[in-house]
Short mmCIF file of C-alpha atoms in Angstrom, two decimals:
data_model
loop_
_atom_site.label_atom_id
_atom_site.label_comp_id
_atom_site.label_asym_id
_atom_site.label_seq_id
_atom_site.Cartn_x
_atom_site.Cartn_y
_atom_site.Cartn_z
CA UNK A 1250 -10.22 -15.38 -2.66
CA UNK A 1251 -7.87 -12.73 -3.37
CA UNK A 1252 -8.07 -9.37 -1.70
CA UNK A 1253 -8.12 -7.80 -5.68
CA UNK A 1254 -11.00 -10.12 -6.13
CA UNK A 1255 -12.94 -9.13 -2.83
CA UNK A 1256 -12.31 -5.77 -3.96
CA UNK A 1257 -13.90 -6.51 -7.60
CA UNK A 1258 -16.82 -8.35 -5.81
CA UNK A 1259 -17.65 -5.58 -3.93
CA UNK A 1260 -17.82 -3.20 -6.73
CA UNK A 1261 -19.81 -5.63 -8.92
CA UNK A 1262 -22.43 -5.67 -5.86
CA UNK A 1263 -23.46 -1.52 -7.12
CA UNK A 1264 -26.48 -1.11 -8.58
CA UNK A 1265 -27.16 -1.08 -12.44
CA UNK A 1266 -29.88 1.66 -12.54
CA UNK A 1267 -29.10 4.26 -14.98
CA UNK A 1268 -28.41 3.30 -18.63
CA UNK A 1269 -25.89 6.21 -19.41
CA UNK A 1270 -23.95 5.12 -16.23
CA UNK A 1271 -24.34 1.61 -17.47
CA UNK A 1272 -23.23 2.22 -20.81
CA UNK A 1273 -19.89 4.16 -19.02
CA UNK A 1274 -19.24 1.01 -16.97
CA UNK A 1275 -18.93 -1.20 -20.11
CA UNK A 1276 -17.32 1.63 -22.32
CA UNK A 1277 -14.41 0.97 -19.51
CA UNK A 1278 -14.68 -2.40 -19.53
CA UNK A 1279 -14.30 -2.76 -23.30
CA UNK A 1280 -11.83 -0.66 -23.49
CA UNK A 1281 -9.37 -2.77 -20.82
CA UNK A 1282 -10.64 -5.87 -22.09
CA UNK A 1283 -9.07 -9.07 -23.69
CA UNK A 1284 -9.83 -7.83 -26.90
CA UNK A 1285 -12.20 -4.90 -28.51
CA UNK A 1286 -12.46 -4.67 -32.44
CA UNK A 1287 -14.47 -4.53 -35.07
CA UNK A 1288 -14.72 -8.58 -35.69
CA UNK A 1289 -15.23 -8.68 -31.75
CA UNK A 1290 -15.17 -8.15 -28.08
CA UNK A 1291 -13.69 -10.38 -25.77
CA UNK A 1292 -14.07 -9.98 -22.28
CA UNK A 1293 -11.92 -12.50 -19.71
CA UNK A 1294 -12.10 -12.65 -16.10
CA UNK A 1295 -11.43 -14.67 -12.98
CA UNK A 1296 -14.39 -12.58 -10.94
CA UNK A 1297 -17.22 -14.35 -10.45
CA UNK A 1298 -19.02 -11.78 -9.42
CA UNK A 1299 -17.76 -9.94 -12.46
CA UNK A 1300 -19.14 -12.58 -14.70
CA UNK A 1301 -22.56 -12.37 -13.10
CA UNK A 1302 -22.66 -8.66 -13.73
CA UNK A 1303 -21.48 -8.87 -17.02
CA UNK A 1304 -24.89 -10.05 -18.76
CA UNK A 1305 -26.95 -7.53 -16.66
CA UNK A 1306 -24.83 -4.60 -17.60
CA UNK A 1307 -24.47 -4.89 -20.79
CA UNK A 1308 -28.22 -5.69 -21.84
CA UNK A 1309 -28.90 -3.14 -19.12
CA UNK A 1310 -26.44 -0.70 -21.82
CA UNK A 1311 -27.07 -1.72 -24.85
CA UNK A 1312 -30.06 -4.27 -24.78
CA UNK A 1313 -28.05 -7.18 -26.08
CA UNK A 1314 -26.85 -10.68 -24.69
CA UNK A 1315 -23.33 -11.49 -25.54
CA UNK A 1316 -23.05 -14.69 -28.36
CA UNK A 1317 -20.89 -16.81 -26.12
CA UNK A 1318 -20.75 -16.98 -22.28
CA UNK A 1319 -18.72 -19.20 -19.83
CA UNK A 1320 -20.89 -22.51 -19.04
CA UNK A 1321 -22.71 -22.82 -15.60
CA UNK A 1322 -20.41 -23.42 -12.80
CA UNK A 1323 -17.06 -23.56 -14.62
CA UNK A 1324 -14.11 -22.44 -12.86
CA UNK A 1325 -10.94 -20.81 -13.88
CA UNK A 1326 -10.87 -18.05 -16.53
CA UNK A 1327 -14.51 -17.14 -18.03
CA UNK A 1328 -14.44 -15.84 -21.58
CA UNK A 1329 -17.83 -13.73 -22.65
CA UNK A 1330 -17.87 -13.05 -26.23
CA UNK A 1331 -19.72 -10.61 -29.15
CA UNK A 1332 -19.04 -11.42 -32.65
CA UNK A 1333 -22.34 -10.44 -34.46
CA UNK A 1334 -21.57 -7.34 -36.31
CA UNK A 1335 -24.82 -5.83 -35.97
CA UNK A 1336 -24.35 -5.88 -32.14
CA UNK A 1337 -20.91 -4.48 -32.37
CA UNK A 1338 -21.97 -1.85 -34.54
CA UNK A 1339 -24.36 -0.69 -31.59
CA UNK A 1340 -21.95 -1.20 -29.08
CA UNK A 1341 -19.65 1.26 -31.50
CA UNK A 1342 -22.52 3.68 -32.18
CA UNK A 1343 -23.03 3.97 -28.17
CA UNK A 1344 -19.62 5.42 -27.65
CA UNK A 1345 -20.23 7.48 -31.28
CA UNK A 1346 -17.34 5.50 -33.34
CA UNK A 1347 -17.76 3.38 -36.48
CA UNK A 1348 -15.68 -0.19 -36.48
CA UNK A 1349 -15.58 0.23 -40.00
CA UNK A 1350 -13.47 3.21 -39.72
CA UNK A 1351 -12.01 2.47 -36.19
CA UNK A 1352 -8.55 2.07 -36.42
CA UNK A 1353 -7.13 3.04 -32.75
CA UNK A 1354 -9.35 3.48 -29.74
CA UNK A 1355 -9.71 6.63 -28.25
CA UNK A 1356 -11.68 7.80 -24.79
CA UNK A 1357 -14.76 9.43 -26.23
CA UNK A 1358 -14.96 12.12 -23.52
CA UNK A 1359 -18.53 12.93 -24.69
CA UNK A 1360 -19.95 9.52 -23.57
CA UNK A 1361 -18.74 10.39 -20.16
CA UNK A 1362 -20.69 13.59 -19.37
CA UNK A 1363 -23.70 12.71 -17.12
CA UNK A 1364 -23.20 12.62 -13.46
CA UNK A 1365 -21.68 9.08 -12.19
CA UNK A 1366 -20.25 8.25 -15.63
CA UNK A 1367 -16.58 8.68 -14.90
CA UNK A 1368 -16.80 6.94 -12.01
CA UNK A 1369 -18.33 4.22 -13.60
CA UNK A 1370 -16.31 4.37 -16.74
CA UNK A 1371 -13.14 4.25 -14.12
CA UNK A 1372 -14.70 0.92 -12.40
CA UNK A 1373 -15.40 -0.95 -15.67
CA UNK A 1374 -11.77 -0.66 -16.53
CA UNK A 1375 -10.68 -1.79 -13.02
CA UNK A 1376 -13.10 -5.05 -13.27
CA UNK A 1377 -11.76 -5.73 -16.63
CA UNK A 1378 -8.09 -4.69 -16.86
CA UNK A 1379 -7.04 -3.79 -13.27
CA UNK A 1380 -5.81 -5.58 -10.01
CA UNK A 1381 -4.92 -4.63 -6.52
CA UNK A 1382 -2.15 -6.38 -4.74
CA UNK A 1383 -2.83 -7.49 -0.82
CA UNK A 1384 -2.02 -4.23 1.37
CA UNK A 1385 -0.77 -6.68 4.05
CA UNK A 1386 2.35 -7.33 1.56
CA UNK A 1387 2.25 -3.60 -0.02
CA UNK A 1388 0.35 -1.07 -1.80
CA UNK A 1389 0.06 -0.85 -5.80
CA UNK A 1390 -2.93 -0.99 -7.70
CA UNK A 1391 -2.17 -0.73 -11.50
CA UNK A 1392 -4.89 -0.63 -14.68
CA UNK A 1393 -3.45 -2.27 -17.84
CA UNK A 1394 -4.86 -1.63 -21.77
CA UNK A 1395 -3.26 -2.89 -24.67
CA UNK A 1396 -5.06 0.37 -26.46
CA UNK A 1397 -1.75 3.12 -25.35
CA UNK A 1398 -3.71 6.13 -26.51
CA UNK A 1399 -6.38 4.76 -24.20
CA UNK A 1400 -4.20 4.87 -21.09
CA UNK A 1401 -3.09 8.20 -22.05
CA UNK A 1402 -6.61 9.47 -21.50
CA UNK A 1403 -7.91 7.42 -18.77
CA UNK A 1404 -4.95 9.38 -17.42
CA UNK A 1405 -6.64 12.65 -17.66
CA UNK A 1406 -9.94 10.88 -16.39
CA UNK A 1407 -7.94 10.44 -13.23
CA UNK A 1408 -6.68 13.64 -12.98
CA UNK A 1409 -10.43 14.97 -13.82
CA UNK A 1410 -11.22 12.46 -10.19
CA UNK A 1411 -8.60 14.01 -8.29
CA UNK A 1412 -5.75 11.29 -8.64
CA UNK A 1413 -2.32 11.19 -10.07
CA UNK A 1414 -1.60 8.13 -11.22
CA UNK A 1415 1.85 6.95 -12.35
CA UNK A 1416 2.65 5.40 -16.10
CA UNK A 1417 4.28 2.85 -17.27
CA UNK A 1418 4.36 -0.45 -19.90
CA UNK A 1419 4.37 -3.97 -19.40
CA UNK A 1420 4.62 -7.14 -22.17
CA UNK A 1421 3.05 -4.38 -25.03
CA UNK A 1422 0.27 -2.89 -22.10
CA UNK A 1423 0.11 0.32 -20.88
CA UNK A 1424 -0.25 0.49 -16.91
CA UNK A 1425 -1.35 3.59 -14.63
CA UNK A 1426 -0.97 2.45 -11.33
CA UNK A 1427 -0.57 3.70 -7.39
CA UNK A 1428 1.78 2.79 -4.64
CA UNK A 1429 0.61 5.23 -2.12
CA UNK A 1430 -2.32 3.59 0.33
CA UNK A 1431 -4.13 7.20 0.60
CA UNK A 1432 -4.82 7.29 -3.13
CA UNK A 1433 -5.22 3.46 -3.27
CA UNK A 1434 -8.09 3.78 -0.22
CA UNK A 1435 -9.74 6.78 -2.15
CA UNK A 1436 -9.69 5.37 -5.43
CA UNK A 1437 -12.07 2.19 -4.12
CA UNK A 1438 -13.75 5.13 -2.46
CA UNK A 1439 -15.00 6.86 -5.50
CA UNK A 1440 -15.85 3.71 -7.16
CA UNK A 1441 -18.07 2.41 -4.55
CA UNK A 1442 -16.09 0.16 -2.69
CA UNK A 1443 -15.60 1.70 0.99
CA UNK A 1444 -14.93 -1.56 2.47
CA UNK A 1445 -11.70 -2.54 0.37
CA UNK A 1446 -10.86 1.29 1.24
CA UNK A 1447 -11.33 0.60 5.29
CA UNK A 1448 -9.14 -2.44 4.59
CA UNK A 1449 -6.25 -0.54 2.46
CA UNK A 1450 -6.20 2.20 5.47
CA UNK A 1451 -6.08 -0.35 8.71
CA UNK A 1452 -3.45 -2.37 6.64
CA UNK A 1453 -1.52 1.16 6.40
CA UNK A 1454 -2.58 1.81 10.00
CA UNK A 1455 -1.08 -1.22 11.49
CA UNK A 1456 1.94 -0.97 9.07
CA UNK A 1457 2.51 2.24 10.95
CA UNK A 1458 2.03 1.17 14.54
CA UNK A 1459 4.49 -1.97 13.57
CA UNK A 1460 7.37 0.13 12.50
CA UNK A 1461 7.05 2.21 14.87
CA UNK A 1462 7.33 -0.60 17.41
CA UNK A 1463 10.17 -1.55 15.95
CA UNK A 1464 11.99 1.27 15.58
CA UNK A 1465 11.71 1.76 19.53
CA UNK A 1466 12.57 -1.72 20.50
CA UNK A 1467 15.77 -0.75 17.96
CA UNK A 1468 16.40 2.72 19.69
CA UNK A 1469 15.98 0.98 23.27
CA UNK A 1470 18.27 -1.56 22.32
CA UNK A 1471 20.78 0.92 20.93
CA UNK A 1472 20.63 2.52 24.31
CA UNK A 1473 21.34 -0.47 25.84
CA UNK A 1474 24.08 -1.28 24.14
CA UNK A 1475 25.08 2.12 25.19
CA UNK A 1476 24.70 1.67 28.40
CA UNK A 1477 26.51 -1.51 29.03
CA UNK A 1478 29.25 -0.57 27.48
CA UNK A 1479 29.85 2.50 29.18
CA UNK A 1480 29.09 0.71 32.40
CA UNK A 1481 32.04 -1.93 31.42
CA UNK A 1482 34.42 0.59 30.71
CA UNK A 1483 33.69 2.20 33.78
CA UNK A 1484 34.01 -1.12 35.88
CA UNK A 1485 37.25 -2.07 34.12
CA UNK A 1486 38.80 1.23 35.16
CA UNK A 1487 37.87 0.60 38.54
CA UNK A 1488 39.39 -2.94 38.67
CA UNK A 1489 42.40 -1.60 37.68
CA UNK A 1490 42.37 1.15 39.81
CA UNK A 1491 41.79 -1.38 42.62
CA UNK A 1492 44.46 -3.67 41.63
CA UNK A 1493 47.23 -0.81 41.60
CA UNK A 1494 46.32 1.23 44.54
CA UNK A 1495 43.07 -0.25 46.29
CA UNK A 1496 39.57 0.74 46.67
CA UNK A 1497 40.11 1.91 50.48
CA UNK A 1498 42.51 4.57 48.79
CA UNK A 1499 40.21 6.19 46.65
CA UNK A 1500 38.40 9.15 49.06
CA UNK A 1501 34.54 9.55 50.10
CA UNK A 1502 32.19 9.61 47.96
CA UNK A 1503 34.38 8.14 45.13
CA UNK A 1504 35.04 4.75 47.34
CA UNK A 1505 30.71 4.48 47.88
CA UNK A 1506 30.67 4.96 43.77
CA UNK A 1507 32.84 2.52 42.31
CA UNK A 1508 31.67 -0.08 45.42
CA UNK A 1509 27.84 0.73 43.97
CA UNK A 1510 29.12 0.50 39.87
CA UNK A 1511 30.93 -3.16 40.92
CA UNK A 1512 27.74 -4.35 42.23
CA UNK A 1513 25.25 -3.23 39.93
CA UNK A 1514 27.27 -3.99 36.40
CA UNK A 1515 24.21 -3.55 34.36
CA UNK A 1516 22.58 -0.85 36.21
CA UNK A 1517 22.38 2.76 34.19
CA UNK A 1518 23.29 5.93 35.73
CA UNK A 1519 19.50 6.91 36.65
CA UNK A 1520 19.97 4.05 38.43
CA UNK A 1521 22.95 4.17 40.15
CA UNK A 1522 22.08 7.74 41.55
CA UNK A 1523 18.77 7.04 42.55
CA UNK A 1524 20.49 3.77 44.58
CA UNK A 1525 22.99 6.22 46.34
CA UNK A 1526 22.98 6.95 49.97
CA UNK A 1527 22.23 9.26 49.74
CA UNK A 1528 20.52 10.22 46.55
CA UNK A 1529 22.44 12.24 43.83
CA UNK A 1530 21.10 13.69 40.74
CA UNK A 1531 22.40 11.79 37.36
CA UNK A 1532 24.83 14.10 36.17
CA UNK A 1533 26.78 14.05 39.97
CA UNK A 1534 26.84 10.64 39.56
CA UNK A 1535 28.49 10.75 35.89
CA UNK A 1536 30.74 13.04 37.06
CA UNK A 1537 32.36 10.88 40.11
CA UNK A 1538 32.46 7.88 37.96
CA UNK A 1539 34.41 9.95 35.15
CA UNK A 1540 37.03 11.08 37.98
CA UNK A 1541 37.71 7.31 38.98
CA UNK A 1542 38.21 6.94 35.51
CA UNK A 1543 40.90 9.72 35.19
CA UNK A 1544 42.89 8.69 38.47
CA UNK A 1545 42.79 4.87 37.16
CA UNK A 1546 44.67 6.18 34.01
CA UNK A 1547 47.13 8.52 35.36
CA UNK A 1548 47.47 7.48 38.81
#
């Protein structure tokens, strides 16, 4: 299973108690379905545990069965169907719209007023028209209608939840969706599912700890890189500083320096000062290698 489906099965697990709140789940779901119209409403899905919920909702909503559902035990795609006009009609008088007269969908913000029912309006257009991608690979989470004056307002439902989703279009739909794993985790939040939320957040969590692994191993190697080549410029001076006038001619403690930079070649200047006899501090050591440096050029 996907993690969009494990995300939809955990939402279809809620309990159908409350008829308005019922009625607000499948008002979403209708409304982000396959197809929603005065001949009939089509709802497709890939959930199984979507499909199971389906029946229960909507009799639980409207006190009908739909006309056609998937058979027993099919997988793939299930397709559940209304086409009797006299259930449509109730289905339209629920959400107080005629489909004789029904030309473009709208959000009928009065349907929505009892306590739960945005929330539940929100989730029945995630089952039926939304998706989440795998947080392991990156955040979005998009809803797409093919009703645009629908997305418009399920725009201000959002912003009525607390969220600010962003727009955009896709093959004729309209899509609201989220990149950011904070409003990703508190959308499944709101709707009920606090275990895809936990999951969004460690994914994000562990994202976090993995960059910033890597961006230290990067910085440490950086500084290592660093260090070797200022340690190799500081041995070739010395070389030639030997070759032209000899180590023995260079005076005390210059002489113990360069012999100590020769034989530790990868060593760093902490190093190097702490393996002095005796001990200097860092910067005294930086200092007598930058005068052996200076006499090997202009000596």
């Amino acid at each position: 299973m996907s993690f969009s489906s494990d995300a939809k099965a955990e939402l279809c697990q809620l309990r159908i108690d409350k008829k308005s709140v019922a009625a607000a789940e499948c008002y979403g779901v209708l409304l982000y379905a396959s197809c929603f119209s005065a001949r009939e409403a089509r709802i497709i899905t890939a959930s199984d545990a979507f499909a199971q919920r389906l029946p229960r909702l909507f009799r639980r909503a409207f006190s009908l069965d739909f006309d056609a559902v998937p058979e027993a035990g099919k997988g793939g795609k299930k397709t559940f169907l209304i086409s009797d006009r006299d259930k449509l009609a109730r289905v339209f008088s629920a959400f107080g719209a005629d489909p004789a007269s029904t030309l473009t969908h709208h959000v009928n913000f009065g349907a929505l007023e009892d306590e739960g029912c945005l929330e539940a309006f929100v989730r029945g257009a995630f089952l039926a028209g939304g998706s989440v991608t795998d947080p392991d690979k990156r955040f979005h989470l998009e809803l797409a209608t093919a009703h645009q004056s629908v997305s418009r307002e399920m725009y201000t439902v959002l912003l009525d939840l607390g969220f600010s989703p962003k727009e955009s279009s896709r093959q004729g739909n309209a899509l609201l969706y989220f990149k950011k794993a904070d409003a990703i985790a508190d959308f499944f939040t709101t709707l009920g599912a606090p275990v895809t939320a936990m999951g969004i957040m460690t994914a994000k969590v562990e994202r976090e700890m993995r960059n910033t692994v890597i961006r230290q191993i990067n910085c440490d190697s950086a500084n290592t890189d660093k260090t070797v080549a200022a340690a190799q410029e500081q041995i070739e001076a010395i070389r030639r500083y030997a070759r032209e006038f000899g180590l023995e001619s260079l005076p005390e403690p210059l002489h113990g320096t360069a012999l100590l930079r020769i034989t530790n070649p990868e060593a760093s200047l902490a190093d190097l000062a702490r393996l002095s006899l005796p001990p200097v501090s860092k910067s005294c050591l930086s200092h007598r290698l930058r005068k052996i440096m200076e006499l090997a050029k202009t000596e």
